[in-house]
Amino acid sequence: MPDTPSTAVNPPKQPRSRKTLERLVNAALELLEAKGPDGVTVHAVVARANSSVGSFYARFGGKDDLLEYLQERVWDEALTRWNAAVETRAWSDMALPAIGEGAVGLLIDVRRSRVGRLQKLDRMSGGGNAYERFRRHLVKSLEGLLLDRRTEMEHPRPELAVRLGLSAVMGVIDAGLDAPSDGEGPLDLSREQLVEECTDLLLGYLGGAEGRGKEPVEFFDVWG
Amino acid sequence: MPDTPSTAVNPPKQPRSRKTLERLVNAALELLEAKGPDGVTVHAVVARANSSVGSFYARFGGKDDLLEYLQERVWDEALTRWNAAVETRAWSDMALPAIGEGAVGLLIDVRRSRVGRLQKLDRMSGGGNAYERFRRHLVKSLEGLLLDRRTEMEHPRPELAVRLGLSAVMGVIDAGLDAPSDGEGPLDLSREQLVEECTDLLLGYLGGAEGRGKEPVEFFDVWG
DNA sequence: TGTACATCAGTGAACGCGCGTTCACTGATGTAC
DNA sequence: TGTACATCAGTGAACGCGCGTTCACTGATGTAC
C-alpha cells in the first residue's frame, strides 16, 4: 500500500527487493506484537522474514531507520483509518448528544484496535511519542465536531470543556479496557454499556444531555 | 528508612556496606531520572555511586535484583505517603461534594510527584506493571470514601460510577499535566482550575453536585 | 596490650554473550550491440 | 540469438562494542586468648 517515499528506506528498484522489504516490515511488526520491543532485533527480523542481514542493510541504513519507517507506516495507517471512520458519518445532521455518542464510540474502537501497536513502537525507540501525538490528533479532530454545537452546551468555557471531557472519556476507556475482568467488581462492560456511561459522563460535563435520544448508532467497522 | 528485609538484596552487616547500598540505590534512581531506563547500567550505577562492580554484586545477585529492590522501595514510599495523605483528612465529616474535591486534589498531587518514577521503573523491567497497580490502589482507596456517600448519588450504579468517574478524572489529569503549554489552546490550567473542572466532572457524573460549596480546601503537602 | 584468625567489604581487570553492523562474495535481472 | 557487461539483490561469516557478570586479590572490622 505505501507509495509513500521515505527518507528512512532505500527504495527498492526491483519487484524482488520490494517483496523482501515487505517481508521485513511484516516480520518486525509481528515480532513486536509477539515478543514486545526487546524481541525486535535485526537478526530476529531477518530470520522471521527468511531474509538476511545483508538484505536488511541494503534497504535500511540501520536499525533506527527501520524503526522510523515502522513509525511512519503505522502512523499513516492509523491516521487514514481514523479519518475514514470520522468522515463516514454525517455529523452536521446531528445534535450534540448524538455527536457525543458517536465520538465516544469512535474512541473506543480506535483504542481497541490501533493504540497498542503505537504504544509498543514508542517504547522501542527511546524518545518516541507517536502515541501521545496520536491521542492529541484524535482529540483535535473530535473537538471541532463537538464545538460546532457549542450553543447547546451549558459549560461556560466550551473549548476547555470539550478538551477535558474528551480526555476524561479516554481515561475511562483506558481503565475499562485495560482491566477487563480483574476479579474486582463489575468492570467488564460491554461496548454498549461503556458507550453509554462515557456519553453520559461527557454530555453531563459539557452540559447538554437534555435532548439525548436512545437509539443506538450503527458503525461501519473500518478497523479490520 | 527501610528496615524492610527484602529477598532481592543481600543484607549488609556493617554500617559501611549499609552506606554503600544506599549510595547504589540513590545513584540508580538518579540515573533513571536523568537518562531514562537505558541509562541505568551496572557500570554507570557503580561509577555514580563511587563504588565498584564487585561491591554491587556483593549486595545484589544481579541487575534484576536491583530492579526488584528499587520497585519495592519506590512502591513502598509512594504507598506510605499516599496513605498518610488520605488519612490526614476527616472524610467522615464531609458531604459528597467535599469528598469529591478532596479526592481530585489528592490525585492531582500524587500524579505530579510520584507517578513518573513508577512509570520509568516499569519501563526498565520488561513486565513491570507497578504503575498500573498503583493507579488501581489509588482508585480503590478513594472508592470506599466516595461510596460512603452513595445515598447522595443519583447514578443508578454507584460502584460502577465511582470507578469510572475516578478513571475519568485521572484521564483529565494526565492530559492536563502532560501537555502543559503546547501552543494549542488554553490547556495550561492552574491547580485550582484543574481541581474545579475535575470535581465538576466527577460530581456531575455521580449525580450529587447540588450541595457543592465554594470554599477551597487546604492541603498538607506530604509529597516532598 | 598484642597477636592470630575469621569474616565482611571493596577493587577493577577480564570474560562471554548478544547485538548492530560490515564486507567479500555469489546469483539474478536488465541492457547494448 | 548470443555474448558481454553493469547494476541490483541476496548471503552469512566475522567484527566490535557495550553490557552483565565473575573472580582473584587487597583492605577493614571484629573476636579469641
Short mmCIF file of C-alpha atoms (C1' of nucleotides) in Angstrom, two decimals:
data_model
loop_
_atom_site.label_atom_id
_atom_site.label_comp_id
_atom_site.label_asym_id
_atom_site.label_seq_id
_atom_site.Cartn_x
_atom_site.Cartn_y
_atom_site.Cartn_z
CA MET A 1 0.00 0.00 0.00
CA PRO A 2 2.71 2.59 0.57
CA ASP A 3 3.88 4.51 -2.40
CA THR A 4 5.00 6.99 0.19
CA PRO A 5 8.65 7.72 -0.31
CA SER A 6 10.55 7.74 2.93
CA THR A 7 13.92 9.06 3.86
CA ALA A 8 14.30 6.10 6.16
CA VAL A 9 14.38 3.45 3.47
CA ASN A 10 16.50 2.89 0.41
CA PRO A 11 13.82 2.48 -2.24
CA PRO A 12 13.65 -0.96 -3.91
CA LYS A 13 14.22 -0.97 -7.65
CA GLN A 14 13.02 -4.43 -8.50
CA PRO A 15 9.85 -6.28 -7.50
CA ARG A 16 12.01 -8.85 -5.79
CA SER A 17 13.53 -6.47 -3.27
CA ARG A 18 10.14 -4.82 -2.92
CA LYS A 19 8.77 -8.09 -1.59
CA THR A 20 11.75 -8.54 0.67
CA LEU A 21 11.14 -5.13 2.18
CA GLU A 22 7.54 -6.06 2.77
CA ARG A 23 8.54 -9.29 4.48
CA LEU A 24 10.99 -7.45 6.69
CA VAL A 25 8.42 -4.90 7.77
CA ASN A 26 5.79 -7.52 8.49
CA ALA A 27 8.23 -9.66 10.41
CA ALA A 28 9.20 -6.68 12.55
CA LEU A 29 5.59 -5.87 13.34
CA GLU A 30 4.81 -9.49 14.13
CA LEU A 31 7.78 -9.71 16.46
CA LEU A 32 6.74 -6.51 18.14
CA GLU A 33 3.32 -7.99 18.73
CA ALA A 34 4.55 -11.38 19.88
CA LYS A 35 7.66 -10.62 21.92
CA GLY A 36 7.48 -6.93 22.66
CA PRO A 37 10.01 -4.22 21.89
CA ASP A 38 13.03 -6.24 23.04
CA GLY A 39 12.17 -9.07 20.69
CA VAL A 40 12.71 -6.91 17.62
CA THR A 41 16.40 -7.46 16.87
CA VAL A 42 17.84 -7.28 13.38
CA HIS A 43 18.76 -10.94 13.46
CA ALA A 44 15.32 -11.99 14.64
CA VAL A 45 13.64 -9.85 11.99
CA VAL A 46 15.65 -11.20 9.07
CA ALA A 47 15.26 -14.77 10.33
CA ARG A 48 11.49 -14.43 10.55
CA ALA A 49 11.37 -12.78 7.15
CA ASN A 50 13.50 -15.54 5.60
CA SER A 51 15.96 -12.88 4.59
CA SER A 52 19.49 -12.00 5.64
CA VAL A 53 21.30 -9.22 7.41
CA GLY A 54 22.84 -8.09 4.15
CA SER A 55 19.45 -7.63 2.55
CA PHE A 56 18.31 -5.73 5.59
CA TYR A 57 21.18 -3.27 5.31
CA ALA A 58 20.56 -2.90 1.61
CA ARG A 59 17.20 -1.36 2.47
CA PHE A 60 17.85 0.39 5.76
CA GLY A 61 20.83 2.40 6.84
CA GLY A 62 20.50 0.85 10.26
CA LYS A 63 18.04 -0.35 12.84
CA ASP A 64 16.98 3.19 13.63
CA ASP A 65 15.81 3.61 10.06
CA LEU A 66 13.65 0.52 10.38
CA LEU A 67 12.07 1.97 13.49
CA GLU A 68 11.44 5.26 11.78
CA TYR A 69 9.91 3.50 8.81
CA LEU A 70 7.66 1.41 11.03
CA GLN A 71 6.52 4.51 12.87
CA GLU A 72 5.61 6.16 9.59
CA ARG A 73 3.74 3.13 8.32
CA VAL A 74 1.76 2.50 11.49
CA TRP A 75 1.06 6.17 11.99
CA ASP A 76 -0.13 6.71 8.43
CA GLU A 77 -2.35 3.67 8.55
CA ALA A 78 -3.91 4.64 11.87
CA LEU A 79 -4.48 8.16 10.66
CA THR A 80 -6.02 7.06 7.38
CA ARG A 81 -8.44 4.72 9.07
CA TRP A 82 -9.35 7.24 11.72
CA ASN A 83 -10.08 9.92 9.18
CA ALA A 84 -12.13 7.49 7.13
CA ALA A 85 -14.10 6.47 10.19
CA VAL A 86 -14.78 10.07 11.12
CA GLU A 87 -15.80 11.11 7.66
CA THR A 88 -18.14 8.17 7.26
CA ARG A 89 -20.72 9.82 9.45
CA ALA A 90 -22.97 12.77 8.83
CA TRP A 91 -22.03 14.88 11.82
CA SER A 92 -23.62 18.04 10.59
CA ASP A 93 -27.03 16.44 10.84
CA MET A 94 -26.57 15.50 14.47
CA ALA A 95 -27.38 17.30 17.65
CA LEU A 96 -24.88 17.44 20.48
CA PRO A 97 -25.91 14.21 22.23
CA ALA A 98 -25.59 12.16 19.06
CA ILE A 99 -22.23 13.71 18.28
CA GLY A 100 -21.07 12.91 21.77
CA GLU A 101 -22.15 9.33 21.49
CA GLY A 102 -20.54 8.98 18.09
CA ALA A 103 -17.28 10.44 19.33
CA VAL A 104 -17.22 8.06 22.27
CA GLY A 105 -17.84 5.09 20.01
CA LEU A 106 -15.02 6.07 17.71
CA LEU A 107 -12.62 6.48 20.60
CA ILE A 108 -13.47 3.07 21.99
CA ASP A 109 -12.97 1.38 18.65
CA VAL A 110 -9.71 3.08 17.83
CA ARG A 111 -8.42 2.37 21.28
CA ARG A 112 -9.27 -1.30 20.90
CA SER A 113 -7.61 -1.77 17.58
CA ARG A 114 -4.79 0.67 16.99
CA VAL A 115 -3.37 2.08 20.11
CA GLY A 116 -1.43 -0.87 21.49
CA ARG A 117 0.82 -1.03 18.47
CA LEU A 118 1.68 2.64 18.64
CA GLN A 119 2.45 2.35 22.32
CA LYS A 120 4.84 -0.54 21.75
CA LEU A 121 6.54 1.27 18.91
CA ASP A 122 7.08 4.23 21.18
CA ARG A 123 8.64 2.04 23.79
CA MET A 124 11.00 0.60 21.20
CA SER A 125 12.58 3.85 20.10
CA GLY A 126 13.52 5.71 23.23
CA GLY A 127 12.17 9.16 22.60
CA GLY A 128 9.07 8.04 20.75
CA ASN A 129 5.89 9.96 21.36
CA ALA A 130 3.70 8.82 18.49
CA TYR A 131 1.10 7.50 20.90
CA GLU A 132 0.71 10.84 22.61
CA ARG A 133 0.67 12.70 19.31
CA PHE A 134 -1.99 10.35 18.00
CA ARG A 135 -4.15 10.88 21.05
CA ARG A 136 -3.88 14.58 20.55
CA HIS A 137 -4.90 14.22 16.95
CA LEU A 138 -7.95 12.27 17.97
CA VAL A 139 -8.97 14.94 20.42
CA LYS A 140 -8.38 17.69 17.95
CA SER A 141 -10.45 16.13 15.21
CA LEU A 142 -13.35 15.50 17.58
CA GLU A 143 -13.07 18.91 19.18
CA GLY A 144 -14.17 20.64 16.04
CA LEU A 145 -17.21 18.45 15.61
CA LEU A 146 -18.35 19.00 19.17
CA LEU A 147 -17.68 22.70 19.14
CA ASP A 148 -19.98 23.12 16.18
CA ARG A 149 -22.69 22.53 18.77
CA ARG A 150 -21.22 24.82 21.40
CA THR A 151 -24.51 26.68 21.67
CA GLU A 152 -26.06 23.51 23.08
CA MET A 153 -23.51 23.38 25.90
CA GLU A 154 -24.02 24.89 29.29
CA HIS A 155 -20.39 24.84 30.34
CA PRO A 156 -19.09 28.43 30.39
CA ARG A 157 -15.91 27.53 28.50
CA PRO A 158 -16.79 25.11 25.72
CA GLU A 159 -13.26 24.85 24.30
CA LEU A 160 -11.84 23.86 27.63
CA ALA A 161 -14.75 21.60 28.46
CA VAL A 162 -14.57 19.71 25.19
CA ARG A 163 -10.90 19.05 25.55
CA LEU A 164 -11.08 17.97 29.16
CA GLY A 165 -14.23 15.99 28.54
CA LEU A 166 -12.62 14.01 25.75
CA SER A 167 -9.57 13.36 27.91
CA ALA A 168 -11.90 12.12 30.61
CA VAL A 169 -13.56 9.74 28.21
CA MET A 170 -10.19 8.41 27.20
CA GLY A 171 -9.33 7.81 30.81
CA VAL A 172 -12.48 5.79 31.28
CA ILE A 173 -11.85 3.81 28.14
CA ASP A 174 -8.29 3.01 29.15
CA ALA A 175 -9.40 1.83 32.56
CA GLY A 176 -12.36 -0.09 31.18
CA LEU A 177 -10.31 -1.96 28.61
CA ASP A 178 -7.02 -2.42 30.42
CA ALA A 179 -8.54 -4.34 33.29
CA PRO A 180 -11.32 -6.30 31.62
CA SER A 181 -12.09 -8.88 34.30
CA ASP A 182 -9.71 -8.48 37.14
CA GLY A 183 -11.70 -10.08 39.88
CA GLU A 184 -12.56 -6.69 41.28
CA GLY A 185 -16.15 -5.73 40.80
CA PRO A 186 -18.16 -5.16 37.67
CA LEU A 187 -15.59 -3.58 35.41
CA ASP A 188 -16.08 -5.77 32.39
CA LEU A 189 -18.56 -3.72 30.50
CA SER A 190 -19.97 -4.46 27.11
CA ARG A 191 -19.15 -1.97 24.40
CA GLU A 192 -22.69 -0.65 24.59
CA GLN A 193 -22.54 -0.07 28.32
CA LEU A 194 -19.18 1.62 28.01
CA VAL A 195 -20.52 3.88 25.27
CA GLU A 196 -23.49 4.81 27.37
CA GLU A 197 -21.55 5.60 30.51
CA CYS A 198 -18.92 7.61 28.65
CA THR A 199 -21.55 9.53 26.76
CA ASP A 200 -23.42 10.35 29.95
CA LEU A 201 -20.20 11.49 31.52
CA LEU A 202 -19.23 13.66 28.57
CA LEU A 203 -22.62 15.26 27.99
CA GLY A 204 -23.16 15.79 31.67
CA TYR A 205 -19.93 17.70 31.87
CA LEU A 206 -20.47 19.71 28.72
CA GLY A 207 -23.98 20.36 29.89
CA GLY A 208 -26.17 19.29 27.02
CA ALA A 209 -27.74 15.99 27.93
CA GLU A 210 -31.34 17.03 27.93
CA GLY A 211 -32.22 16.08 24.36
CA ARG A 212 -30.44 12.73 24.46
CA GLY A 213 -32.22 10.04 22.47
CA LYS A 214 -31.96 6.32 22.96
CA GLU A 215 -31.50 4.77 19.52
CA PRO A 216 -28.08 3.16 19.30
CA VAL A 217 -25.99 4.21 16.35
CA GLU A 218 -24.60 1.71 13.88
CA PHE A 219 -20.94 1.73 12.98
CA PHE A 220 -19.03 0.70 9.94
CA ASP A 221 -16.19 -1.40 11.14
CA VAL A 222 -13.23 0.14 9.40
CA TRP A 223 -10.66 -1.19 11.82
CA GLY A 224 -10.13 -4.59 10.29
CA MET B 1 14.34 4.41 56.17
CA PRO B 2 13.97 0.78 55.10
CA ASP B 3 14.34 -1.84 57.75
CA THR B 4 12.23 -3.88 55.39
CA PRO B 5 14.01 -7.11 54.66
CA SER B 6 13.96 -8.00 51.02
CA THR B 7 14.65 -11.17 49.18
CA ALA B 8 16.22 -9.10 46.45
CA VAL B 9 19.15 -7.81 48.46
CA ASN B 10 21.87 -9.45 50.45
CA PRO B 11 21.53 -7.65 53.78
CA PRO B 12 24.52 -5.50 54.80
CA LYS B 13 26.17 -6.49 58.06
CA GLN B 14 28.29 -3.46 58.71
CA PRO B 15 27.42 0.23 58.60
CA ARG B 16 29.97 0.64 55.83
CA SER B 17 28.23 -1.65 53.37
CA ARG B 18 24.92 -0.22 54.51
CA LYS B 19 26.04 3.18 53.23
CA THR B 20 27.31 1.65 50.03
CA LEU B 21 23.95 0.08 49.40
CA GLU B 22 22.30 3.41 49.96
CA ARG B 23 24.64 5.10 47.50
CA LEU B 24 23.96 2.44 44.90
CA VAL B 25 20.22 2.79 45.22
CA ASN B 26 20.33 6.57 45.06
CA ALA B 27 22.65 6.50 42.08
CA ALA B 28 20.30 4.16 40.25
CA LEU B 29 17.30 6.39 40.91
CA GLU B 30 19.22 9.49 39.86
CA LEU B 31 20.30 7.84 36.63
CA LEU B 32 16.76 6.73 35.97
CA GLU B 33 15.62 10.30 36.39
CA ALA B 34 18.41 11.83 34.33
CA LYS B 35 18.97 9.38 31.49
CA GLY B 36 15.91 7.19 31.47
CA PRO B 37 15.69 3.42 31.73
CA ASP B 38 18.54 2.72 29.30
CA GLY B 39 20.93 4.87 31.32
CA VAL B 40 20.75 2.56 34.30
CA THR B 41 23.59 0.11 33.63
CA VAL B 42 25.52 -1.63 36.36
CA HIS B 43 28.70 0.16 35.37
CA ALA B 44 27.02 3.55 35.32
CA VAL B 45 25.41 2.94 38.69
CA VAL B 46 28.60 1.91 40.46
CA ALA B 47 30.52 4.76 38.86
CA ARG B 48 27.99 7.33 40.02
CA ALA B 49 27.91 5.78 43.48
CA ASN B 50 31.72 5.80 43.72
CA SER B 51 31.59 2.10 44.20
CA SER B 52 32.64 -0.91 42.16
CA VAL B 53 31.05 -3.80 40.35
CA GLY B 54 32.28 -6.19 43.00
CA SER B 55 30.51 -4.27 45.73
CA PHE B 56 27.40 -4.23 43.64
CA TYR B 57 27.38 -8.00 43.28
CA ALA B 58 28.07 -8.38 46.98
CA ARG B 59 24.65 -6.82 47.60
CA PHE B 60 22.62 -7.93 44.63
CA GLY B 61 22.51 -11.28 42.94
CA GLY B 62 22.25 -9.48 39.64
CA LYS B 63 20.78 -6.46 37.92
CA ASP B 64 17.29 -7.90 38.15
CA ASP B 65 17.54 -7.91 41.91
CA LEU B 66 18.43 -4.22 41.88
CA LEU B 67 15.34 -3.54 39.81
CA GLU B 68 13.18 -5.56 42.13
CA TYR B 69 14.60 -3.73 45.11
CA LEU B 70 14.03 -0.34 43.51
CA GLN B 71 10.46 -1.28 42.72
CA GLU B 72 9.86 -2.24 46.34
CA ARG B 73 11.41 0.94 47.67
CA VAL B 74 9.60 3.30 45.35
CA TRP B 75 6.34 1.46 45.73
CA ASP B 76 6.51 1.39 49.50
CA GLU B 77 7.36 5.05 49.69
CA ALA B 78 4.57 6.07 47.34
CA LEU B 79 2.10 3.93 49.21
CA THR B 80 3.14 5.26 52.61
CA ARG B 81 2.82 8.86 51.50
CA TRP B 82 -0.47 8.25 49.81
CA ASN B 83 -1.95 6.58 52.84
CA ALA B 84 -0.68 9.37 55.05
CA ALA B 85 -2.20 11.96 52.77
CA VAL B 86 -5.53 10.19 52.71
CA GLU B 87 -5.67 9.69 56.45
CA THR B 88 -4.81 13.30 57.17
CA ARG B 89 -8.30 14.39 56.32
CA ALA B 90 -11.56 13.96 58.14
CA TRP B 91 -13.55 12.35 55.39
CA SER B 92 -16.36 11.18 57.61
CA ASP B 93 -17.32 14.79 58.31
CA MET B 94 -17.64 15.67 54.65
CA ALA B 95 -20.55 15.56 52.28
CA LEU B 96 -20.15 14.08 48.82
CA PRO B 97 -19.04 17.28 47.05
CA ALA B 98 -16.24 17.92 49.52
CA ILE B 99 -15.10 14.32 49.33
CA GLY B 100 -15.06 14.55 45.56
CA GLU B 101 -12.99 17.70 45.63
CA GLY B 102 -10.61 16.22 48.15
CA ALA B 103 -10.17 13.08 46.11
CA VAL B 104 -9.44 15.08 42.99
CA GLY B 105 -6.85 17.17 44.80
CA LEU B 106 -5.09 14.10 46.10
CA LEU B 107 -4.99 12.55 42.65
CA ILE B 108 -3.51 15.67 41.13
CA ASP B 109 -0.80 15.90 43.75
CA VAL B 110 0.17 12.27 43.64
CA ARG B 111 0.26 12.35 39.90
CA ARG B 112 2.52 15.35 39.94
CA SER B 113 5.03 13.94 42.34
CA ARG B 114 5.12 10.17 42.29
CA VAL B 115 3.84 8.70 39.12
CA GLY B 116 6.66 9.45 36.70
CA ARG B 117 9.17 7.45 38.66
CA LEU B 118 6.92 4.41 38.80
CA GLN B 119 6.31 4.63 35.08
CA LYS B 120 10.01 4.71 34.30
CA LEU B 121 10.69 1.81 36.62
CA ASP B 122 8.05 -0.19 34.82
CA ARG B 123 9.65 0.54 31.51
CA MET B 124 13.00 -0.62 32.83
CA SER B 125 11.95 -4.10 33.81
CA GLY B 126 10.05 -5.53 30.90
CA GLY B 127 6.97 -6.97 32.53
CA GLY B 128 6.61 -4.26 35.14
CA ASN B 129 3.14 -3.13 36.00
CA ALA B 130 3.68 -1.22 39.23
CA TYR B 131 2.28 1.93 37.71
CA GLU B 132 -0.99 0.27 36.81
CA ARG B 133 -1.20 -1.46 40.17
CA PHE B 134 -0.60 1.81 41.92
CA ARG B 135 -3.34 3.52 39.95
CA ARG B 136 -5.69 0.77 40.92
CA HIS B 137 -4.73 1.17 44.54
CA LEU B 138 -5.49 4.87 44.36
CA VAL B 139 -8.89 4.21 42.89
CA LYS B 140 -9.68 1.54 45.40
CA SER B 141 -8.79 3.66 48.40
CA LEU B 142 -10.90 6.55 47.14
CA GLU B 143 -13.77 4.32 46.12
CA GLY B 144 -14.56 3.47 49.67
CA LEU B 145 -14.64 7.08 50.77
CA LEU B 146 -16.96 8.11 48.00
CA LEU B 147 -19.24 5.11 48.36
CA ASP B 148 -19.86 6.04 51.98
CA ARG B 149 -21.95 8.80 50.45
CA ARG B 150 -23.68 6.64 47.87
CA THR B 151 -27.05 7.83 49.09
CA GLU B 152 -26.18 11.29 47.80
CA MET B 153 -25.57 9.98 44.29
CA GLU B 154 -28.15 9.88 41.57
CA HIS B 155 -26.34 7.45 39.33
CA PRO B 156 -28.19 4.11 39.40
CA ARG B 157 -24.99 2.09 39.89
CA PRO B 158 -22.78 3.92 42.37
CA GLU B 159 -20.00 1.30 42.42
CA LEU B 160 -19.60 1.47 38.69
CA ALA B 161 -19.98 5.22 38.58
CA VAL B 162 -17.35 5.85 41.21
CA ARG B 163 -14.82 3.69 39.50
CA LEU B 164 -15.41 5.10 36.05
CA GLY B 165 -15.62 8.62 37.40
CA LEU B 166 -12.25 8.33 39.09
CA SER B 167 -10.74 6.91 35.94
CA ALA B 168 -12.16 9.85 34.06
CA VAL B 169 -10.58 12.28 36.48
CA MET B 170 -7.26 10.56 36.01
CA GLY B 171 -7.59 10.90 32.28
CA VAL B 172 -8.15 14.62 32.64
CA ILE B 173 -5.23 14.99 35.00
CA ASP B 174 -2.92 13.10 32.68
CA ALA B 175 -3.91 15.24 29.74
CA GLY B 176 -3.79 18.44 31.73
CA LEU B 177 -0.33 17.82 33.08
CA ASP B 178 1.32 16.04 30.18
CA ALA B 179 0.81 18.89 27.74
CA PRO B 180 1.16 21.96 29.94
CA SER B 181 1.62 24.67 27.35
CA ASP B 182 1.73 23.13 23.95
CA GLY B 183 0.73 26.09 21.87
CA GLU B 184 -2.71 24.64 21.41
CA GLY B 185 -5.40 26.46 23.27
CA PRO B 186 -5.90 27.05 26.97
CA LEU B 187 -4.71 23.80 28.42
CA ASP B 188 -2.31 25.16 30.99
CA LEU B 189 -4.59 25.28 33.97
CA SER B 190 -3.68 26.23 37.47
CA ARG B 191 -4.06 23.56 40.08
CA GLU B 192 -7.18 25.27 41.36
CA GLN B 193 -8.82 25.36 37.95
CA LEU B 194 -7.96 21.76 37.34
CA VAL B 195 -9.42 20.77 40.70
CA GLU B 196 -12.58 22.64 39.95
CA GLU B 197 -13.11 21.20 36.50
CA CYS B 198 -12.36 17.66 37.60
CA THR B 199 -14.64 17.98 40.58
CA ASP B 200 -17.47 19.28 38.43
CA LEU B 201 -16.94 16.45 36.04
CA LEU B 202 -16.92 13.82 38.76
CA LEU B 203 -19.87 15.12 40.73
CA GLY B 204 -21.87 15.73 37.61
CA TYR B 205 -21.40 12.13 36.59
CA LEU B 206 -22.08 10.68 40.02
CA GLY B 207 -25.04 13.00 40.28
CA GLY B 208 -24.55 14.81 43.52
CA ALA B 209 -23.40 18.30 42.71
CA GLU B 210 -26.32 20.25 44.12
CA GLY B 211 -24.92 20.91 47.56
CA ARG B 212 -21.45 21.88 46.34
CA GLY B 213 -19.90 24.68 48.35
CA LYS B 214 -17.21 27.04 47.22
CA GLU B 215 -14.60 27.19 49.96
CA PRO B 216 -11.34 25.76 48.67
CA VAL B 217 -9.80 23.07 50.83
CA GLU B 218 -6.30 23.36 52.23
CA PHE B 219 -3.83 20.55 51.78
CA PHE B 220 -0.88 19.35 53.74
CA ASP B 221 1.91 18.87 51.31
CA VAL B 222 3.18 15.41 52.15
CA TRP B 223 4.81 14.83 48.79
CA GLY B 224 8.17 16.46 49.41
"C1'" DT C 1 48.10 -4.67 75.08
"C1'" DG C 2 49.31 -7.55 71.45
"C1'" DT C 3 48.80 -11.24 68.08
"C1'" DA C 4 46.22 -14.57 65.18
"C1'" DC C 5 42.38 -15.52 62.76
"C1'" DA C 6 37.74 -15.23 60.51
"C1'" DT C 7 34.50 -12.67 58.28
"C1'" DC C 8 32.91 -8.64 55.95
"C1'" DA C 9 33.69 -5.20 52.43
"C1'" DG C 10 35.73 -3.31 48.41
"C1'" DT C 11 38.51 -3.28 43.90
"C1'" DG C 12 38.87 -3.49 38.89
"C1'" DA C 13 40.67 -6.36 35.16
"C1'" DA C 14 38.83 -9.86 32.38
"C1'" DC C 15 35.29 -12.85 30.26
"C1'" DG C 16 31.29 -14.10 27.42
"C1'" DC C 17 27.18 -13.14 25.18
"C1'" DG C 18 24.04 -10.68 22.23
"C1'" DC C 19 23.53 -7.18 19.50
"C1'" DG C 20 24.14 -3.95 15.44
"C1'" DT C 21 26.97 -3.62 11.62
"C1'" DT C 22 30.44 -4.61 7.78
"C1'" DC C 23 32.13 -6.92 3.90
"C1'" DA C 24 33.71 -10.12 0.38
"C1'" DC C 25 31.32 -12.93 -2.32
"C1'" DT C 26 27.54 -15.32 -5.38
"C1'" DG C 27 23.45 -15.05 -8.10
"C1'" DA C 28 19.59 -12.53 -10.80
"C1'" DT C 29 17.97 -9.06 -13.91
"C1'" DG C 30 18.27 -5.84 -17.41
"C1'" DT C 31 20.68 -3.57 -21.46
"C1'" DA C 32 23.91 -2.92 -25.58
"C1'" DC C 33 25.44 -4.47 -29.84
"C1'" DT D 1 20.02 -15.32 -30.80
"C1'" DG D 2 24.05 -14.95 -28.36
"C1'" DT D 3 27.57 -12.61 -25.61
"C1'" DA D 4 29.47 -9.01 -22.52
"C1'" DC D 5 28.75 -6.00 -19.07
"C1'" DA D 6 26.57 -3.17 -15.33
"C1'" DT D 7 23.56 -2.90 -11.77
"C1'" DC D 8 20.51 -4.82 -8.40
"C1'" DA D 9 19.67 -8.23 -4.89
"C1'" DG D 10 20.90 -11.64 -1.62
"C1'" DT D 11 24.07 -14.43 1.60
"C1'" DG D 12 26.22 -15.36 6.04
"C1'" DA D 13 30.67 -15.37 8.40
"C1'" DA D 14 33.09 -12.15 11.03
"C1'" DC D 15 33.92 -7.95 13.77
"C1'" DG D 16 33.48 -4.66 17.59
"C1'" DC D 17 31.12 -2.67 21.24
"C1'" DG D 18 28.50 -2.49 25.46
"C1'" DC D 19 26.62 -4.85 28.75
"C1'" DG D 20 26.04 -8.10 32.79
"C1'" DT D 21 28.80 -10.99 35.38
"C1'" DT D 22 32.91 -13.48 37.54
"C1'" DC D 23 36.96 -13.78 40.16
"C1'" DA D 24 41.47 -13.36 42.36
"C1'" DC D 25 43.06 -10.17 45.23
"C1'" DT D 26 43.63 -6.32 48.99
"C1'" DG D 27 41.99 -3.92 52.94
"C1'" DA D 28 38.84 -3.22 57.16
"C1'" DT D 29 36.44 -4.81 61.17
"C1'" DG D 30 35.50 -7.70 64.84
"C1'" DT D 31 36.68 -11.62 68.11
"C1'" DA D 32 39.54 -15.03 70.91
"C1'" DC D 33 43.07 -15.73 74.04
#
